[in-house]
Amino acid sequence: MNLRVRLRDKNARIGILGLGYVGLPLAMEFCRKGFHVSGFDVSRQRVDGLRRGRSYVLDVASDELKRMQSARHFEASTRFEGLASCDVVIICVQTPLRKTREPDLTNILAATQEVAKHLRKGQLVILESTTFPGTTEEIVLPMLSKGGRKLGRDFFLAFSPERVDPGNPTYGISNTPKVVGGADLASTKLAQEVYSEIVDEVVPVSSAKAAELVKLLENSFRSVNIALVNEMAQACHRLGLDVWEVITAAATKPFGFMPFYPGPGIGGHCIPKDPQLLAWKMKTLDFEPRFIQLATTINGGMPRYAVERIWTMLNDAGRALSGSRVLILGVAYKPNTSDYRESPALDVMVLLHEAKANVSYHDPYVPHLELWGRKLSSVKLTDQALKSADCVLILTAHRDIDYARVVRLSRRVFDARNATRGMEKAGVQRL
Ligand code: SAJ
């Protein structure tokens, strides 16, 4: 029975390789639509936790996970033999950057090897991992074609960028349009049919390579526009203008403008990394991606710019940065999340530590973190903690903090996120 029929009859068995913040929500979405999902992950700890019904992903509730497992809609395993019984295999593994800012395809290669080992005639393989254009057709396709297997006859292959936004209250998998691009037309059509079972709108493009680039454009667009407003913030400081006022007013333009906001830099697992994947590929084609590189430089320079502003604030008050008590509010990479991967707050803290400031932090979502070889803990935001700080530094504006109280009790505040808008007081400065 072919894949189309099995999809229509909900008999198609879905395999998802990589059960992280992309793979696990995707698995649950297929389960909700009545499909059987075999989940695979190399982490014994993750699989054991899932088997005990414990979700470690923000958007997957443990009770739903338990329900799907007891209804035998979902099972997790570290063994890959089960791939052979899947009609569709979706690879959702991470693509980190090496220290040299080159793409690290280790996870994609390992996953593809497992898929190739257990490949069964007629299977559709889809790569969702964000990667540079050409990965699917130039790296994954040859690995699956080993042993004389032929695309379109023995297997099908497509790329579909993930658009999972953890914690987004409005957009989930089913109502976020899904781009798909096949290594051949038949693969595009099959991938369209698979995702049409769980997503309201599926957007086919002409190739896997185009689909890979769509994702990188989306996030390079963000990086470049964030860099523009970060540069604007520095220009406004020299002009004696409030960059937040200027952007807010510009955002009243009902067409042709999209607001971004300055900050102490960019963090997370997408925006710092994805543009680098494109930049790396372009350089192999002897093309200089100047916008991406300039954005990387500007965004990467914001932690130091923030520290320079604090140094000036203290210096104007006759205080050296060295030995000053600096209390940081918010170390996560974006508001109301506990994720502090690649957070620019960490860069700011290291720079302050190197300047011999006495650094502490308060973040209700991040109780502990490791920095400069030490384990730091979030301090309680007591009146004393605020009053005794030589400078309070707002780096991520979590909603749980009373910023009017921070302004009232602090001698100096440097606000890199406009959390203190409208709270004018001597000693309060914004980016
Ligand atoms: N940032 C700014 N100014 C802005 C926007 C973001 O400084 O105007 C900073 C944030 O503080 C953060 C970093 O950039 O440190 C990244 O922020 P983000 O809002 O882009 O959030 P991410 O990293 O969670 O990006 C994800 C991406 N989702 C996917 O790749 C599927 C991105 O494409 C989404 O647009 C974004 O979520 C979103 O809109 O939430």
XYZ file of C-alpha atoms and ligand atoms in Angstrom:
471
model
C 0.000 0.000 0.000
C 1.629 3.287 -0.948
C 2.343 6.200 1.333
C -0.508 8.340 0.044
C -3.076 5.679 0.880
C -1.486 4.980 4.264
C -1.531 8.704 5.069
C -5.176 9.023 4.080
C -6.073 6.000 6.213
C -3.913 7.256 9.102
C -1.944 3.993 8.903
C 1.304 5.700 7.978
C 3.904 5.193 10.698
C 5.904 8.334 11.464
C 9.477 8.165 12.740
C 11.084 11.201 14.381
C 14.811 11.173 14.963
C 15.826 13.729 17.597
C 13.355 14.428 20.425
C 14.260 17.975 21.384
C 12.292 21.244 21.313
C 11.541 20.575 17.626
C 11.121 16.780 17.432
C 8.994 16.184 20.530
C 6.281 18.787 19.746
C 6.218 17.479 16.157
C 5.736 13.917 17.454
C 2.842 15.028 19.656
C 1.199 16.875 16.759
C 1.220 13.708 14.610
C -0.118 11.702 17.563
C -2.952 14.214 18.054
C -3.912 13.666 14.403
C -4.136 9.909 14.972
C -0.781 8.717 13.680
C 1.556 6.255 15.366
C 4.918 7.898 16.086
C 8.188 6.148 16.865
C 10.566 8.615 18.480
C 14.316 8.035 18.449
C 17.036 9.807 20.394
C 20.638 8.990 21.280
C 20.133 10.225 24.834
C 19.276 7.367 27.206
C 18.393 9.988 29.835
C 15.887 11.704 27.527
C 14.287 8.418 26.422
C 14.028 7.106 30.007
C 12.426 10.393 31.055
C 9.921 10.227 28.196
C 9.102 6.606 28.997
C 8.341 7.721 32.556
C 5.981 10.308 31.038
C 8.212 13.261 31.916
C 8.386 16.003 29.276
C 11.486 18.188 29.275
C 10.128 20.430 26.484
C 8.246 23.633 27.312
C 5.417 23.118 24.821
C 4.776 19.412 25.548
C 2.681 18.672 28.645
C 3.691 15.537 30.536
C 0.099 14.375 30.876
C -0.371 14.498 27.104
C 2.869 12.568 26.669
C 1.609 9.932 29.139
C -1.725 9.738 27.317
C -0.086 9.277 23.916
C 2.161 6.558 25.268
C -0.612 4.653 27.036
C -2.732 4.879 23.887
C 0.296 3.348 22.149
C 0.402 6.302 19.740
C 3.953 7.178 20.770
C 7.004 5.271 21.891
C 10.561 6.512 22.430
C 13.698 4.467 21.914
C 17.459 4.791 21.691
C 17.546 1.827 19.314
C 17.208 2.726 15.610
C 16.054 -0.627 14.233
C 12.472 0.639 14.507
C 13.215 3.110 11.677
C 12.676 0.241 9.225
C 8.990 0.035 10.136
C 8.368 3.763 9.540
C 6.843 5.119 6.345
C 8.147 8.645 7.010
C 11.342 9.511 8.879
C 11.846 13.117 10.006
C 15.308 14.152 11.234
C 15.216 16.898 13.873
C 18.757 17.022 15.256
C 20.792 20.082 16.174
C 23.322 21.699 13.866
C 25.703 23.592 16.156
C 28.560 25.778 15.002
C 32.167 24.826 15.689
C 34.405 27.333 17.511
C 35.621 28.288 14.014
C 32.014 29.269 13.186
C 31.842 26.441 10.667
C 28.744 24.213 10.600
C 29.065 21.019 12.629
C 27.101 18.353 10.748
C 28.081 15.543 13.108
C 24.502 15.013 14.292
C 22.993 15.154 10.794
C 25.587 12.674 9.480
C 25.049 10.271 12.386
C 21.268 10.460 11.993
C 21.464 9.973 8.232
C 23.736 6.953 8.700
C 21.134 5.342 10.947
C 18.351 6.139 8.451
C 20.424 4.722 5.570
C 21.142 1.569 7.568
C 17.445 0.899 8.092
C 16.098 2.435 4.891
C 13.101 0.571 3.506
C 11.711 0.780 -0.017
C 9.240 3.634 -0.441
C 10.247 5.543 2.713
C 10.099 9.347 2.729
C 13.002 10.967 4.587
C 12.649 14.610 5.642
C 15.400 16.759 7.150
C 14.172 19.579 9.447
C 17.504 20.521 11.008
C 18.529 24.069 10.103
C 21.535 23.809 7.801
C 23.338 25.483 4.898
C 21.846 25.279 1.388
C 22.945 22.079 -0.332
C 23.113 19.814 2.727
C 20.093 17.683 1.745
C 20.960 17.192 -1.914
C 24.767 17.135 -1.701
C 25.311 15.275 1.592
C 22.185 13.419 2.726
C 21.071 12.234 -0.738
C 24.366 10.469 -1.618
C 24.375 8.743 1.782
C 20.867 7.375 1.198
C 21.698 6.427 -2.412
C 24.472 4.040 -1.351
C 24.131 0.463 -2.603
C 22.425 1.555 -5.812
C 19.283 2.883 -4.136
C 17.566 5.448 -6.297
C 15.701 8.614 -5.343
C 12.106 8.460 -6.516
C 12.162 4.706 -6.872
C 13.562 3.308 -3.596
C 13.104 6.345 -1.346
C 12.008 9.974 -1.287
C 13.848 12.915 0.271
C 12.843 16.479 1.245
C 13.817 19.397 3.475
C 11.361 21.321 5.632
C 12.590 24.099 7.950
C 11.364 23.996 11.555
C 9.498 27.089 12.718
C 9.023 26.051 16.339
C 8.957 29.038 18.645
C 9.073 27.675 22.216
C 6.490 29.305 24.478
C 4.775 31.218 21.656
C 1.164 31.548 22.853
C -0.214 32.231 19.352
C 1.699 30.086 16.899
C 2.127 26.345 17.256
C 2.929 23.641 14.725
C -0.556 23.350 13.228
C -1.061 27.071 12.477
C 2.456 27.997 11.331
C 2.803 27.589 7.549
C 5.284 24.821 6.704
C 7.707 25.194 3.797
C 8.712 21.964 2.028
C 11.205 21.342 -0.786
C 11.994 17.901 -2.253
C 15.135 16.485 -3.810
C 12.727 15.717 -6.649
C 9.134 16.681 -7.465
C 7.651 13.419 -6.184
C 9.378 13.992 -2.825
C 8.012 17.538 -2.625
C 4.494 16.271 -3.237
C 4.790 13.463 -0.692
C 6.221 15.813 1.941
C 3.335 18.181 1.221
C 0.862 15.369 1.864
C 2.565 14.350 5.111
C 2.575 17.853 6.578
C -0.928 18.594 5.292
C -2.072 16.023 7.840
C -0.909 18.249 10.726
C -0.419 21.811 9.390
C -3.121 24.145 8.059
C -0.896 25.561 5.303
C 1.958 23.792 3.485
C 4.153 25.871 1.154
C 6.001 23.853 -1.546
C 9.161 25.317 -3.078
C 11.179 24.141 -6.077
C 13.941 22.253 -4.272
C 15.354 21.136 -0.919
C 18.049 23.776 -1.340
C 15.457 26.542 -1.676
C 13.727 25.303 1.477
C 17.049 25.302 3.354
C 17.680 28.896 2.287
C 14.166 30.062 3.252
C 14.948 29.320 6.890
C 18.304 31.071 6.789
C 16.763 34.146 5.143
C 14.110 34.293 7.900
C 16.698 34.408 10.644
C 19.300 36.475 8.788
C 16.523 39.023 8.311
C 16.136 39.169 12.088
C 19.850 39.392 12.787
C 20.380 42.221 10.267
C 17.410 44.232 11.522
C 18.402 43.785 15.146
C 21.887 44.998 14.205
C 20.368 48.046 12.495
C 18.557 49.122 15.661
C 21.601 48.312 17.780
C 23.585 50.704 15.605
C 20.696 53.197 15.817
C 20.864 52.973 19.617
C 24.514 54.028 19.547
C 23.728 56.842 17.097
C 20.841 58.053 19.279
C 23.072 58.130 22.352
C 25.424 60.472 20.498
C 22.493 62.549 19.277
C 21.029 62.760 22.771
C 17.875 61.006 21.567
C 15.843 58.121 23.025
C 16.107 55.252 20.515
C 13.055 53.558 22.022
C 10.935 56.675 21.433
C 12.189 56.869 17.833
C 11.457 53.204 17.068
C 8.045 53.293 18.750
C 7.102 56.341 16.687
C 8.450 54.740 13.483
C 6.353 51.660 14.255
C 3.189 53.734 13.901
C 3.780 53.546 10.153
C 1.107 51.019 9.144
C 3.040 49.745 6.132
C 6.625 49.200 5.122
C 8.111 49.099 8.617
C 8.625 46.312 11.151
C 9.945 47.256 14.605
C 12.962 45.591 16.140
C 14.455 46.717 19.431
C 18.038 47.230 20.586
C 19.611 45.290 23.394
C 22.915 44.142 24.900
C 23.364 41.647 22.032
C 21.592 38.574 20.670
C 21.283 35.076 22.128
C 19.432 31.796 21.723
C 19.982 28.847 19.433
C 18.785 30.369 16.163
C 19.636 33.991 15.487
C 23.329 33.933 16.405
C 23.856 30.652 14.518
C 21.629 30.488 11.446
C 23.131 33.454 9.543
C 26.588 31.941 10.087
C 25.476 28.784 8.269
C 24.648 30.908 5.227
C 27.806 33.025 5.529
C 29.951 29.912 5.641
C 28.318 28.468 2.512
C 28.629 31.751 0.619
C 32.334 31.952 1.393
C 32.840 28.500 -0.143
C 31.303 30.047 -3.276
C 33.761 32.935 -3.094
C 31.002 35.407 -2.183
C 31.267 37.837 0.746
C 27.934 37.979 2.667
C 28.606 41.515 3.914
C 25.235 42.204 5.570
C 25.446 39.024 7.631
C 29.019 39.715 8.648
C 28.311 43.342 9.539
C 25.261 42.319 11.579
C 27.348 39.706 13.391
C 29.968 42.342 14.223
C 27.458 44.924 15.431
C 25.370 42.476 17.453
C 28.516 40.840 18.841
C 29.831 44.252 19.926
C 26.777 45.158 22.007
C 27.882 43.477 25.270
C 31.051 45.575 25.220
C 29.047 48.700 24.336
C 26.757 48.088 27.318
C 29.773 47.712 29.633
C 31.285 50.930 28.249
C 28.064 52.753 29.069
C 28.104 51.421 32.642
C 31.790 52.298 33.000
C 30.968 55.888 31.930
C 28.004 56.093 34.319
C 30.183 55.057 37.282
C 33.111 57.153 36.118
C 30.877 60.242 35.940
C 29.978 59.509 39.564
C 33.629 59.269 40.489
C 33.520 55.523 40.890
C 35.786 53.007 39.188
C 34.163 49.975 37.607
C 36.735 47.876 39.417
C 35.359 46.973 42.822
C 31.896 48.358 42.046
C 28.902 46.195 42.876
C 26.923 45.547 39.686
C 23.599 43.700 40.016
C 22.291 42.254 36.768
C 18.557 41.689 36.273
C 17.708 39.006 33.680
C 20.376 36.614 32.271
C 18.095 34.488 30.036
C 18.447 35.184 26.307
C 14.950 36.564 25.995
C 12.154 37.546 28.372
C 10.100 35.045 30.358
C 12.199 32.015 29.464
C 14.774 30.045 31.428
C 17.004 29.460 28.391
C 20.267 31.305 28.772
C 22.166 29.586 25.933
C 24.335 32.107 24.088
C 22.717 34.854 26.147
C 24.532 38.197 25.698
C 24.103 38.687 29.453
C 26.825 36.082 29.928
C 29.194 38.115 27.753
C 28.398 41.247 29.758
C 29.047 39.406 33.025
C 32.410 38.106 31.806
C 33.473 41.599 30.682
C 32.455 43.057 34.049
C 34.289 40.287 35.878
C 37.411 40.962 33.806
C 37.109 44.652 34.784
C 37.150 43.444 38.412
C 33.598 44.544 39.142
C 31.744 42.666 41.848
C 29.042 40.988 39.746
C 25.823 39.343 40.964
C 22.588 38.539 39.160
C 18.902 38.063 39.766
C 16.836 36.033 37.311
C 13.650 34.295 38.502
C 13.948 31.804 35.626
C 17.648 30.970 36.008
C 18.436 29.875 39.594
C 22.030 28.914 38.847
C 24.622 29.244 36.115
C 28.280 28.424 35.584
C 30.596 31.289 34.666
C 34.354 31.894 34.812
C 34.639 28.409 36.348
C 32.329 29.213 39.237
C 28.738 28.303 40.043
C 26.709 31.499 40.489
C 23.224 31.636 42.000
C 20.451 34.136 41.412
C 20.323 36.501 44.417
C 17.046 37.473 46.060
C 15.859 40.884 44.847
C 15.702 42.393 48.337
C 15.610 46.138 49.058
C 19.139 45.786 50.390
C 20.371 44.101 47.184
C 19.046 47.018 45.138
C 20.171 49.777 47.504
C 23.689 48.404 47.946
C 24.391 48.029 44.226
C 26.538 50.724 42.646
C 24.701 50.006 39.402
C 21.705 47.814 38.540
C 21.846 46.526 34.967
C 18.652 45.362 33.219
C 19.699 42.964 30.438
C 16.541 40.872 29.960
C 13.167 42.334 30.907
C 11.302 39.429 32.521
C 7.687 40.334 33.267
C 7.947 39.157 36.877
C 10.138 42.041 38.087
C 8.709 45.314 39.498
C 10.844 47.820 37.617
C 9.298 50.844 39.356
C 10.612 49.370 42.632
C 14.011 48.806 41.014
C 14.149 52.472 39.945
C 12.892 53.671 43.344
C 15.467 51.775 45.401
C 18.543 51.793 43.125
C 21.198 54.495 43.047
C 21.959 53.893 39.372
C 20.146 51.838 36.734
C 21.357 51.049 33.233
C 18.368 49.682 31.331
C 19.317 47.849 28.089
C 15.726 46.755 27.385
C 13.510 49.811 27.978
C 11.929 48.085 30.974
C 11.933 51.410 32.848
C 10.188 53.425 30.139
C 8.344 56.393 31.615
C 10.169 56.056 34.948
C 12.402 59.124 34.744
C 14.811 59.594 37.671
C 18.375 60.837 38.012
C 20.726 57.897 37.749
C 18.526 55.955 35.323
C 19.932 55.567 31.837
C 18.723 53.507 28.892
C 20.634 51.995 25.975
N 16.405 40.427 19.993
C 16.706 41.781 20.066
N 15.871 42.658 19.454
C 14.752 42.249 18.784
C 14.463 40.868 18.715
C 15.298 39.981 19.333
O 17.711 42.180 20.660
O 14.022 43.097 18.257
C 17.314 39.470 20.631
C 16.632 38.698 21.731
O 16.773 39.368 22.967
C 17.401 37.373 21.720
C 17.801 37.206 20.263
O 17.703 38.512 19.662
O 18.542 37.460 22.529
C 16.893 36.230 19.493
O 15.588 36.640 19.743
P 14.336 36.117 18.843
O 13.178 36.979 19.185
O 14.725 36.024 17.421
O 14.000 34.706 19.467
P 14.541 33.270 19.127
O 15.999 33.137 19.173
O 13.752 32.375 20.007
O 14.142 33.083 17.595
C 13.091 32.208 17.288
C 13.205 31.946 15.809
N 12.319 30.874 15.507
C 12.745 29.917 14.653
O 13.843 29.935 14.133
C 11.783 28.838 14.384
C 12.811 33.176 15.012
O 12.717 32.831 13.618
C 11.481 33.690 15.480
O 11.104 34.820 14.690
C 11.633 34.083 16.936
O 11.866 32.855 17.646
C 10.353 34.732 17.470
O 9.787 35.569 16.729
O 10.031 34.449 18.619
